[in-house]
Coordinates of C-alpha atoms in Angstrom, one line a residue:
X1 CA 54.5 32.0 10.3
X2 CA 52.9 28.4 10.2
X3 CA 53.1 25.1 11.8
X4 CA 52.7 25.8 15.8
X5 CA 53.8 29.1 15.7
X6 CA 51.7 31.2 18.3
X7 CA 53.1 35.3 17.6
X8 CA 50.2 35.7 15.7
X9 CA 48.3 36.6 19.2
X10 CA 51.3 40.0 19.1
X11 CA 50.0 43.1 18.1
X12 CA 52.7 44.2 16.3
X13 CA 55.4 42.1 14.1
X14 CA 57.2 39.8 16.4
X15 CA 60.2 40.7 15.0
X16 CA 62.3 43.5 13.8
X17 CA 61.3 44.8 10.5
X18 CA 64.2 46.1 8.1
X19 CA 63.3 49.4 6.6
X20 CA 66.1 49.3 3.8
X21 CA 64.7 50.0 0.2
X22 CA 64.1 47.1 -1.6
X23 CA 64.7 46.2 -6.0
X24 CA 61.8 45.4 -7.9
X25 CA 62.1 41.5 -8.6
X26 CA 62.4 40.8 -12.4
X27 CA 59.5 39.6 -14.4
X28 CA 60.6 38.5 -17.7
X29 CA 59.8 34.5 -17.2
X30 CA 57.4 32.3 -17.5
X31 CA 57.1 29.4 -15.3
X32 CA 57.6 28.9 -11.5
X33 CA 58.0 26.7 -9.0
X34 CA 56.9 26.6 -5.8
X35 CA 58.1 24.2 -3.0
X36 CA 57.5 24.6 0.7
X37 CA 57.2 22.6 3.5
X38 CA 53.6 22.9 4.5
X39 CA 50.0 23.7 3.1
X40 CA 49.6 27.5 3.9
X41 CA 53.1 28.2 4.3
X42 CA 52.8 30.0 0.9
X43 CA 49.6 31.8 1.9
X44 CA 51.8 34.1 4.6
X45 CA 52.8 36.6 2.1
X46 CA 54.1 34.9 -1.0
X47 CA 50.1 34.3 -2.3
X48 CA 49.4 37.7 -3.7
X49 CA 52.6 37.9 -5.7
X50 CA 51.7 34.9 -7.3
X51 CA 48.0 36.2 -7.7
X52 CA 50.0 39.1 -9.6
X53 CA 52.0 36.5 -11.7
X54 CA 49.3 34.1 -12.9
X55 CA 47.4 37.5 -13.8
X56 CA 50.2 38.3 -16.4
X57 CA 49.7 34.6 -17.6
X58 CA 52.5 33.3 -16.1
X59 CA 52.3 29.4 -14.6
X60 CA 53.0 28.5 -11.3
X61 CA 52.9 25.4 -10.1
X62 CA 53.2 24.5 -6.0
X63 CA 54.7 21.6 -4.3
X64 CA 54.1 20.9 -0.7
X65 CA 56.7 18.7 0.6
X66 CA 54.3 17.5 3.6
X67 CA 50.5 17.1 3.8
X68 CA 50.8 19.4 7.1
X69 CA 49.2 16.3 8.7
X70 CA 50.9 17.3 12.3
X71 CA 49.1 21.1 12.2
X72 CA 46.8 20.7 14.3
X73 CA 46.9 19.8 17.6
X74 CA 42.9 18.4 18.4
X75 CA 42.8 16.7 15.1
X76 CA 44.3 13.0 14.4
X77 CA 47.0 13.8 11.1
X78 CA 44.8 11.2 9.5
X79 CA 42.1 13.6 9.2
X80 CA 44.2 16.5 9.3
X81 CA 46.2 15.8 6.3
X82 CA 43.3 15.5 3.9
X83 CA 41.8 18.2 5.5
X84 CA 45.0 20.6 4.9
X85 CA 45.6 19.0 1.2
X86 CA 41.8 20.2 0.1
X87 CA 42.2 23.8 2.2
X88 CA 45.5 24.3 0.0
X89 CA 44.0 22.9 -3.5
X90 CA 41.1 25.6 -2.4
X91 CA 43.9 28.3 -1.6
X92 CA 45.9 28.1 -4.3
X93 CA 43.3 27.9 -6.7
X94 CA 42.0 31.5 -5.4
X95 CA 45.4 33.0 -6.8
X96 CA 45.0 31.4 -10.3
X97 CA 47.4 28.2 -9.5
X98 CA 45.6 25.1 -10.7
X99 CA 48.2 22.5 -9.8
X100 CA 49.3 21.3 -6.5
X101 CA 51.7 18.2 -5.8
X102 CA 52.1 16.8 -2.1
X103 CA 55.8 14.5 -1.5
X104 CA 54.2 13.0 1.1
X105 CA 57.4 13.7 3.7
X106 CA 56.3 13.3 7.6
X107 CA 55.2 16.9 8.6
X108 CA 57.5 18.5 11.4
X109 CA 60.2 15.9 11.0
X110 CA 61.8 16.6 7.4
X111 CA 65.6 15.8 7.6
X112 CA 67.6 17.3 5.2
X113 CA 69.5 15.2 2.9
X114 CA 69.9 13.1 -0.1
X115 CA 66.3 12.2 -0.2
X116 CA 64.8 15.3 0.0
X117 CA 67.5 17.0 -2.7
X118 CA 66.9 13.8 -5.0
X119 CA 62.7 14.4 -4.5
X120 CA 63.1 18.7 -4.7
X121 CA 65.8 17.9 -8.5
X122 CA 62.8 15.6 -9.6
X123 CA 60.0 18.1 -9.2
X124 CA 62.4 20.8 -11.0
X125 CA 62.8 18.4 -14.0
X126 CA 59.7 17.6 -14.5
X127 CA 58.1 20.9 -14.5
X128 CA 61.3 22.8 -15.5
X129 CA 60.7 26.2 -14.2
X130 CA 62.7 29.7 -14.8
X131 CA 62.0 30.4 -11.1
X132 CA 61.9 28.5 -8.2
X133 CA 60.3 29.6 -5.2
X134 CA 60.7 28.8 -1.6
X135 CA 60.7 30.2 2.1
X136 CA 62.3 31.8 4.8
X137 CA 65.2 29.0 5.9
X138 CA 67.0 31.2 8.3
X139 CA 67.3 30.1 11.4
X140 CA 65.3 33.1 12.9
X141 CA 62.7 35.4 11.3
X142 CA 65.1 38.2 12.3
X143 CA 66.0 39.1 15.7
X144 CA 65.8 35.7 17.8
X145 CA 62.6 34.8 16.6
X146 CA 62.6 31.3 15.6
X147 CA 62.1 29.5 12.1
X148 CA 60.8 26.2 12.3
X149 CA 63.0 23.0 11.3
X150 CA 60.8 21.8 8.5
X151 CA 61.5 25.4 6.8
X152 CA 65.1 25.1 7.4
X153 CA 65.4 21.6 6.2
X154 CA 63.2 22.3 2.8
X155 CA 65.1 25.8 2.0
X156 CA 68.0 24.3 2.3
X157 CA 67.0 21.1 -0.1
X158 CA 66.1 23.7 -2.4
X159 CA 68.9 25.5 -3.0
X160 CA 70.8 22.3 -4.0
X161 CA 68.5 20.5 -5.4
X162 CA 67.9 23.2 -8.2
X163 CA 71.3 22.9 -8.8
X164 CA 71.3 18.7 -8.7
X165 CA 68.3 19.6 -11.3
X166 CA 70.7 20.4 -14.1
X167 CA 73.4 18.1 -13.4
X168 CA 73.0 14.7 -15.4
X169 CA 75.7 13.0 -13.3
X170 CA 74.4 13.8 -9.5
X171 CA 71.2 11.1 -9.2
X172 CA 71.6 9.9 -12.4
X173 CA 68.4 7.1 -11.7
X174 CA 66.5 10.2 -12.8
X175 CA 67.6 10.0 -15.8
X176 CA 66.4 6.0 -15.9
X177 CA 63.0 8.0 -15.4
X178 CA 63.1 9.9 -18.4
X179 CA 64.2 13.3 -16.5
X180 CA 66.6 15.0 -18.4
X181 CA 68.5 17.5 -16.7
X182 CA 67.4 20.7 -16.1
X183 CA 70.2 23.8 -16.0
X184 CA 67.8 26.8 -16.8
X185 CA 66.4 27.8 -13.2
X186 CA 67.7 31.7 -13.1
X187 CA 67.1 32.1 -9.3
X188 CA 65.7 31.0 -6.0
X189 CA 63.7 33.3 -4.6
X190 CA 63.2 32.8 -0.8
X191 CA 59.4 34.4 0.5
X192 CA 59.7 36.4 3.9
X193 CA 63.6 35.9 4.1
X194 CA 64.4 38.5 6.7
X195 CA 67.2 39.2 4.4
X196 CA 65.5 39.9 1.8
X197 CA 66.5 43.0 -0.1
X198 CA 63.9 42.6 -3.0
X199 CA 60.3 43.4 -3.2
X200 CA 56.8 42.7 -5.4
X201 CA 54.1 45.3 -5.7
X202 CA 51.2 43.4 -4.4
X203 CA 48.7 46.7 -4.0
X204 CA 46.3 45.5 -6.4
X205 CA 46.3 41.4 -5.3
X206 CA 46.3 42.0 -1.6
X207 CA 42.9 41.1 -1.5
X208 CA 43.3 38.2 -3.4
X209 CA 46.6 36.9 -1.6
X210 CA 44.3 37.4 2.1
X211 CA 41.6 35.1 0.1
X212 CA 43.9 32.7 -0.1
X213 CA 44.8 32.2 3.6
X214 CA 40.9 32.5 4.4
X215 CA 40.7 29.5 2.5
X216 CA 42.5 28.0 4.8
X217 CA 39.9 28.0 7.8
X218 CA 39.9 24.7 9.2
X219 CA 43.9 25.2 10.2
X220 CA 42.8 28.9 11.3
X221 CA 40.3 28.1 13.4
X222 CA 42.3 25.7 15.4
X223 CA 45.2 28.3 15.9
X224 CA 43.8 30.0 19.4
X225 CA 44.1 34.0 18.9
X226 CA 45.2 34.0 15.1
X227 CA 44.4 37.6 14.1
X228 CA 42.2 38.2 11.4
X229 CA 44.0 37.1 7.9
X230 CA 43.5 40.6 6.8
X231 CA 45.1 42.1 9.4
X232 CA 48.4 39.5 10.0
X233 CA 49.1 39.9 6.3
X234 CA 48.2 43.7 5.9
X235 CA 51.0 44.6 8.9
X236 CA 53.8 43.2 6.8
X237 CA 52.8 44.2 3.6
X238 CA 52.1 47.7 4.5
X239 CA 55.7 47.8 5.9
X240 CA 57.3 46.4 3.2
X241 CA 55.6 48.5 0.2
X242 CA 57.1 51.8 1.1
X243 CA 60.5 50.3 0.5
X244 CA 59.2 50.0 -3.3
X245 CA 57.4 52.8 -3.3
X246 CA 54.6 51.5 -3.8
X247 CA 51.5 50.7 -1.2
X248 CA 51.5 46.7 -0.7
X249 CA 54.9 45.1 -1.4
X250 CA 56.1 41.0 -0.7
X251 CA 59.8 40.5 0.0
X252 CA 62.3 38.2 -1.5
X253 CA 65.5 37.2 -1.1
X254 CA 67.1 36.3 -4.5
X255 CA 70.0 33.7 -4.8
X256 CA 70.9 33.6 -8.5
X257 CA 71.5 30.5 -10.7
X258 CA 72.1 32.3 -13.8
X259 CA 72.5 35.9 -15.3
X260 CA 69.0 37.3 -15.8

């Protein structure tokens, strides 16, 4: 939930929940990548994994493809975007992730295509991750509630960009830029997939992953009726961890690149 998306003011989850058990995602790597479309995108559920990750010294970096400049609807996205760019420095910093990038792509009007792959295989092979990390890019957040087109747009972009990543004869000007290819990405992993059949304990980083979407309080505050961070993030979570077992759980979809 992000980007002019009112269910927050729901009591319950706006959409049906699946109740299937869920596998423990794997955790022998040690770098990710994030990309998503907008600053706090990450912060609705995906925050406190990643506060679990960089805890076990693993690096994570994030890459926003906009500046989220088009968030907020009494704000000029000259002032917005700046605004949004410090809020998600601030958030990501709060789960141990010291490096943030920003594309620069129009917010609310990213078009898939060769751009966007060409941009998302860049950012892959420069940083050259074992995971790469995305959102939901369903059309629908289950049931008929639904996604929003930037999501859909950047999902898609990612899943073949990691691919163009590690093939040196698909954009081959990035090789002109001293990118070598880049074939060792072992999955995509997309937060909040309503398909997502795999699951991260987050009991002990709850806290810090709600921190993290706190941070973002000058987008929250314009949102009429957005429920305390707190509470939004602690319905889903407290759904999803009894399909681990466990208290607290994020979910994951997983589309493999390579044997684990």
């Amino acid at each position: 939930m992000t980007e002019h998306d009112d269910t927050a003011e729901q009591a319950g989850p706006p959409f049906p929940m699946p109740t299937a058990p869920l596998e423990p995602l794997p955790e022998n790597w040690e770098r990710a990548l994030v990309i998503a479309a907008h600053p706090d995108d990450v912060e609705y559920g995906a925050a406190a994994a990643i506060a679990r990750w960089t805890g076990q010294g693993k690096q994570v970096v994030y890459c926003m493809v906009t500046s989220g400049e088009a968030g907020i609807d009494t704000m000029p996205p000259e002032q917005t975007g700046p605004l949004r760019e410090k809020e998600e420095r601030d958030s990501a910093a709060v789960v141990g992730v010291d490096e943030v990038e920003f594309l620069g792509y129009p917010d609310g009007v990213i078009e898939y295509g060769l751009p966007l792959r060409r941009d998302v295989a860049r950012v892959i092979r420069r940083h050259r991750p074992d995971i790469v990390i995305t959102g939901n890019f369903h059309e629908t957040f289950g049931g008929v509630m639904l996604n929003q087109a930037d999501h859909i747009a950047v999902g898609k972009a990612v899943l073949d960009g990691a691919r163009d990543a590690g093939n040196r004869w698909v954009f081959t000007e990035l090789l002109d830029e001293g990118l070598e290819p880049w074939n060792k990405v072992r999955a995509i992993w997309a937060a909040g997939s309503p398909e997502a059949a795999h699951g991260v304990d987050i009991t002990d980083t709850f806290e810090l992953g709600v921190r993290s979407l706190e941070a973002h309080a000058g987008y929250l505050g314009a949102l009429p009726g957005h429920p305390e961070p707190a509470e939004f993030l602690g319905m889903f979570a407290r759904q999803a961890g009894p399909r681990l077992g466990v208290e607290c759980a994020s979910v994951f979809e997983v589309y493999p690149l390579m044997l684990y």
